[in-house]
Amino acid sequence: GDSVTQTEGLVTVTEGLPVKLNCTYQTTYLTIAFFWYVQYLNEAPQVLLRSSTDNKRTEHQGFHATLHKSSSSFHLQKSSAQLSDSALYYCGVTGNTRKLIFGLGTTLQVQP
Amino acid sequence: EAAVTQSPRNKVTVTGGNVTLSCRQTNSHNYMYWYRQDTGHGLRLIHYSYGAGNLQIGDVPDGYKATRTTQEDFFLLLELASPSQTSLYFCASSPGTGAYEQYFGPGTRLTVL
């Protein structure tokens, strides 16, 4: 079946250091859009990044991700993590079914 | 940006109780969704709809009914609530034409004793 895999449940990084959250996907339908959602404590998930174009880097709020259809990946990266980046991050893909398939999420903890 | 509201924000009921969670979106989006969020399971889709009167089955529908009465309103019904349905429930909406982002409401925390 269709799935999104986020290999890390928890990522801990020191403030100022780079961070990478992994996302790979497997779908049987035509995938149209790829997302990273961020959920801060006691808040709703909100879109952080979106992409539909293969091999094109997309950036927002200091985060960036590049869709690589050849490896079915859409990893999230930031060059310098901030304390305010601590949150739960979901990778998701959607297609002609209009269902958004989410990974299980990765909690990012940024330590001083 | 879409405005999605949910009510109630918190609800406590007993096993076997009848619960209705409400969701309203004010940007005339075509698609609306109900998710539950549980630690270790992420966001799981319960039901969704692409317009008034329409209902699509999600990935974890057992024990839940839903009804889309208008373009704006989508309800989730638990007719015989069980402790396993204790969760944080999110409603979301999506335009459905050329845009695929989902906009989430603030969530309803449901506790079934």
Short mmCIF file of C-alpha atoms in Angstrom, two decimals:
data_model
loop_
_atom_site.label_atom_id
_atom_site.label_comp_id
_atom_site.label_asym_id
_atom_site.label_seq_id
_atom_site.Cartn_x
_atom_site.Cartn_y
_atom_site.Cartn_z
CA GLY A 1 0.00 0.00 0.00
CA ASP A 2 0.85 3.66 -0.06
CA SER A 3 3.20 4.79 2.66
CA VAL A 4 5.54 7.49 3.88
CA THR A 5 8.50 6.54 6.04
CA GLN A 6 10.19 8.83 8.50
CA THR A 7 13.02 6.78 9.91
CA GLU A 8 13.66 8.82 13.06
CA GLY A 9 11.11 9.18 15.78
CA LEU A 10 13.28 11.62 17.68
CA VAL A 11 16.13 13.80 16.52
CA THR A 12 18.13 15.78 19.05
CA VAL A 13 20.53 18.46 17.88
CA THR A 14 22.50 21.26 19.49
CA GLU A 15 21.52 24.82 18.66
CA GLY A 16 23.47 26.18 15.71
CA LEU A 17 24.27 22.78 14.21
CA PRO A 18 22.73 21.37 11.02
CA VAL A 19 19.78 19.04 11.09
CA LYS A 20 18.29 16.58 8.59
CA LEU A 21 14.97 14.78 8.88
CA ASN A 22 14.49 11.88 6.51
CA CYS A 23 11.42 11.14 4.41
CA THR A 24 10.90 8.47 1.78
CA TYR A 25 7.66 7.44 0.15
CA GLN A 26 6.04 4.62 -1.76
CA THR A 27 2.84 5.17 -3.70
CA THR A 28 0.86 3.33 -6.35
CA TYR A 29 -0.99 6.39 -7.64
CA LEU A 30 0.03 9.53 -9.38
CA THR A 31 1.58 11.68 -6.69
CA ILE A 32 1.06 15.37 -7.20
CA ALA A 33 2.32 17.24 -4.17
CA PHE A 34 4.76 16.69 -1.36
CA PHE A 35 4.68 18.43 2.01
CA TRP A 36 6.43 18.95 5.27
CA TYR A 37 4.09 19.95 8.07
CA VAL A 38 5.24 21.30 11.44
CA GLN A 39 3.28 21.01 14.66
CA TYR A 40 4.36 23.10 17.63
CA LEU A 41 3.37 22.07 21.13
CA ASN A 42 -0.40 22.38 21.69
CA GLU A 43 -0.98 23.67 18.18
CA ALA A 44 -2.37 22.28 14.94
CA PRO A 45 -0.17 21.02 12.11
CA GLN A 46 0.67 23.67 9.52
CA VAL A 47 2.43 23.56 6.19
CA LEU A 48 6.16 24.27 6.33
CA LEU A 49 7.21 23.33 2.79
CA ARG A 50 5.55 22.07 -0.36
CA SER A 51 6.88 20.77 -3.68
CA SER A 52 5.67 19.22 -6.89
CA THR A 53 8.80 19.55 -9.02
CA ASP A 54 11.47 16.91 -9.26
CA ASN A 55 15.01 18.00 -8.32
CA LYS A 56 13.94 21.52 -7.37
CA ARG A 57 14.94 22.93 -3.98
CA THR A 58 12.18 24.60 -2.00
CA GLU A 59 12.84 26.79 1.04
CA HIS A 60 10.88 28.36 3.87
CA GLN A 61 11.76 29.68 7.33
CA GLY A 62 15.36 28.57 6.89
CA PHE A 63 14.38 24.99 6.10
CA HIS A 64 14.85 23.44 2.68
CA ALA A 65 13.94 20.23 0.90
CA THR A 66 14.49 18.81 -2.57
CA LEU A 67 12.16 16.29 -4.13
CA HIS A 68 14.07 13.38 -5.67
CA LYS A 69 11.68 11.08 -7.48
CA SER A 70 14.54 8.79 -8.52
CA SER A 71 15.06 7.86 -4.88
CA SER A 72 11.49 8.59 -3.69
CA SER A 73 12.77 11.02 -1.11
CA PHE A 74 11.93 14.46 0.25
CA HIS A 75 14.32 15.06 3.15
CA LEU A 76 14.06 18.21 5.28
CA GLN A 77 17.22 20.10 6.19
CA LYS A 78 18.36 23.21 7.99
CA SER A 79 21.91 24.50 8.22
CA SER A 80 21.61 25.97 11.71
CA ALA A 81 18.96 24.69 14.11
CA GLN A 82 17.28 27.15 16.49
CA LEU A 83 15.60 26.48 19.82
CA SER A 84 12.31 27.60 18.27
CA ASP A 85 12.53 24.78 15.72
CA SER A 86 11.70 22.23 18.39
CA ALA A 87 8.47 20.64 17.20
CA LEU A 88 6.89 17.58 15.60
CA TYR A 89 7.47 17.33 11.85
CA TYR A 90 5.37 15.31 9.42
CA CYS A 91 6.21 14.42 5.86
CA GLY A 92 3.24 13.86 3.56
CA VAL A 93 2.34 13.09 -0.03
CA THR A 94 -0.92 13.46 -1.89
CA GLY A 95 -2.22 12.58 -5.31
CA ASN A 96 -5.36 12.09 -7.32
CA THR A 97 -7.14 10.42 -4.39
CA ARG A 98 -6.90 13.73 -2.46
CA LYS A 99 -5.83 11.78 0.61
CA LEU A 100 -2.73 13.08 2.34
CA ILE A 101 -0.52 10.17 3.34
CA PHE A 102 1.52 11.11 6.40
CA GLY A 103 4.58 9.54 7.93
CA LEU A 104 4.54 8.82 11.66
CA GLY A 105 6.33 12.06 12.40
CA THR A 106 9.73 13.07 13.75
CA THR A 107 10.12 15.04 16.95
CA LEU A 108 12.94 17.54 16.70
CA GLN A 109 14.51 18.64 19.98
CA VAL A 110 16.99 21.49 19.77
CA GLN A 111 19.20 21.77 22.84
CA PRO A 112 21.08 24.90 24.01
CA GLU B 1 -5.70 31.40 4.49
CA ALA B 2 -8.48 29.00 5.39
CA ALA B 3 -10.18 29.37 8.74
CA VAL B 4 -11.13 26.05 10.32
CA THR B 5 -12.81 25.93 13.69
CA GLN B 6 -13.71 22.97 15.85
CA SER B 7 -16.05 22.49 18.78
CA PRO B 8 -15.93 21.53 21.50
CA ARG B 9 -12.22 21.95 22.21
CA ASN B 10 -12.35 19.44 25.02
CA LYS B 11 -14.84 16.70 25.72
CA VAL B 12 -15.11 14.02 28.40
CA THR B 13 -17.63 11.22 28.06
CA VAL B 14 -18.20 7.74 29.40
CA THR B 15 -17.96 4.39 27.66
CA GLY B 16 -21.06 3.88 25.54
CA GLY B 17 -21.77 7.57 25.33
CA ASN B 18 -22.81 9.49 22.25
CA VAL B 19 -20.44 12.22 21.02
CA THR B 20 -20.58 14.64 18.12
CA LEU B 21 -17.53 16.67 17.11
CA SER B 22 -18.13 19.68 14.89
CA CYS B 23 -15.97 21.35 12.28
CA ARG B 24 -16.63 24.46 10.24
CA GLN B 25 -14.52 26.05 7.52
CA THR B 26 -15.28 29.48 6.12
CA ASN B 27 -13.39 29.53 2.83
CA SER B 28 -15.72 27.33 0.79
CA HIS B 29 -13.16 24.56 0.41
CA ASN B 30 -14.41 21.46 -1.35
CA TYR B 31 -12.59 18.86 0.74
CA MET B 32 -12.87 18.30 4.47
CA TYR B 33 -11.16 15.65 6.58
CA TRP B 34 -11.26 14.13 10.05
CA TYR B 35 -8.05 12.79 11.61
CA ARG B 36 -7.10 11.36 14.95
CA GLN B 37 -3.64 11.88 16.40
CA ASP B 38 -2.11 9.41 18.82
CA THR B 39 1.45 9.06 20.09
CA GLY B 40 3.27 6.48 18.02
CA HIS B 41 0.65 6.50 15.28
CA GLY B 42 0.85 10.01 13.88
CA LEU B 43 -2.13 11.45 12.05
CA ARG B 44 -4.64 8.88 10.85
CA LEU B 45 -7.49 9.65 8.47
CA ILE B 46 -10.93 8.65 9.69
CA HIS B 47 -13.30 10.04 7.03
CA TYR B 48 -13.29 12.74 4.40
CA SER B 49 -15.69 14.47 2.03
CA TYR B 50 -15.53 16.40 -1.22
CA GLY B 51 -18.81 18.23 -0.84
CA ALA B 52 -22.14 18.45 0.93
CA GLY B 53 -23.76 15.04 1.18
CA ASN B 54 -20.59 13.19 0.17
CA LEU B 55 -18.62 10.87 2.45
CA GLN B 56 -15.44 8.93 1.75
CA ILE B 57 -14.06 6.23 4.01
CA GLY B 58 -10.63 6.88 5.46
CA ASP B 59 -8.04 4.53 6.88
CA VAL B 60 -9.41 4.02 10.41
CA PRO B 61 -13.21 4.36 10.07
CA ASP B 62 -14.38 1.70 12.52
CA GLY B 63 -16.55 3.13 15.28
CA TYR B 64 -16.99 6.48 13.54
CA LYS B 65 -19.65 8.01 11.37
CA ALA B 66 -19.43 11.35 9.62
CA THR B 67 -21.78 13.69 7.86
CA ARG B 68 -21.17 16.73 5.65
CA THR B 69 -24.31 18.80 5.90
CA THR B 70 -23.13 21.89 4.01
CA GLN B 71 -20.03 23.11 2.21
CA GLU B 72 -18.89 24.55 5.54
CA ASP B 73 -19.84 21.92 8.11
CA PHE B 74 -18.47 18.43 8.72
CA PHE B 75 -19.42 16.36 11.76
CA LEU B 76 -17.83 13.31 13.33
CA LEU B 77 -20.14 11.02 15.30
CA LEU B 78 -19.16 8.44 17.90
CA GLU B 79 -22.38 6.60 18.74
CA LEU B 80 -20.97 4.15 21.28
CA ALA B 81 -17.77 5.71 22.49
CA SER B 82 -15.01 3.42 23.76
CA PRO B 83 -11.80 4.19 25.68
CA SER B 84 -9.80 3.32 22.55
CA GLN B 85 -11.29 6.44 20.96
CA THR B 86 -9.62 8.69 23.49
CA SER B 87 -7.53 10.88 21.24
CA LEU B 88 -6.84 14.31 19.79
CA TYR B 89 -9.09 14.89 16.78
CA PHE B 90 -8.25 17.31 13.99
CA CYS B 91 -10.44 18.56 11.20
CA ALA B 92 -8.86 19.90 8.02
CA SER B 93 -10.00 21.43 4.76
CA SER B 94 -8.50 21.71 1.30
CA PRO B 95 -9.51 23.75 -1.76
CA GLY B 96 -9.59 20.76 -4.05
CA THR B 97 -8.93 22.57 -7.31
CA GLY B 98 -5.29 23.04 -8.19
CA ALA B 99 -4.17 23.25 -4.59
CA TYR B 100 -3.51 20.31 -2.35
CA GLU B 101 -2.62 21.81 0.99
CA GLN B 102 -4.76 20.91 3.95
CA TYR B 103 -5.49 23.52 6.60
CA PHE B 104 -6.05 22.17 10.08
CA GLY B 105 -8.38 23.27 12.83
CA PRO B 106 -7.18 23.66 16.44
CA GLY B 107 -8.22 20.15 17.48
CA THR B 108 -10.63 18.56 19.94
CA ARG B 109 -9.30 16.51 22.82
CA LEU B 110 -11.71 13.67 23.57
CA THR B 111 -11.47 11.51 26.68
CA VAL B 112 -13.62 8.41 27.01
CA LEU B 113 -13.71 7.09 30.56
#
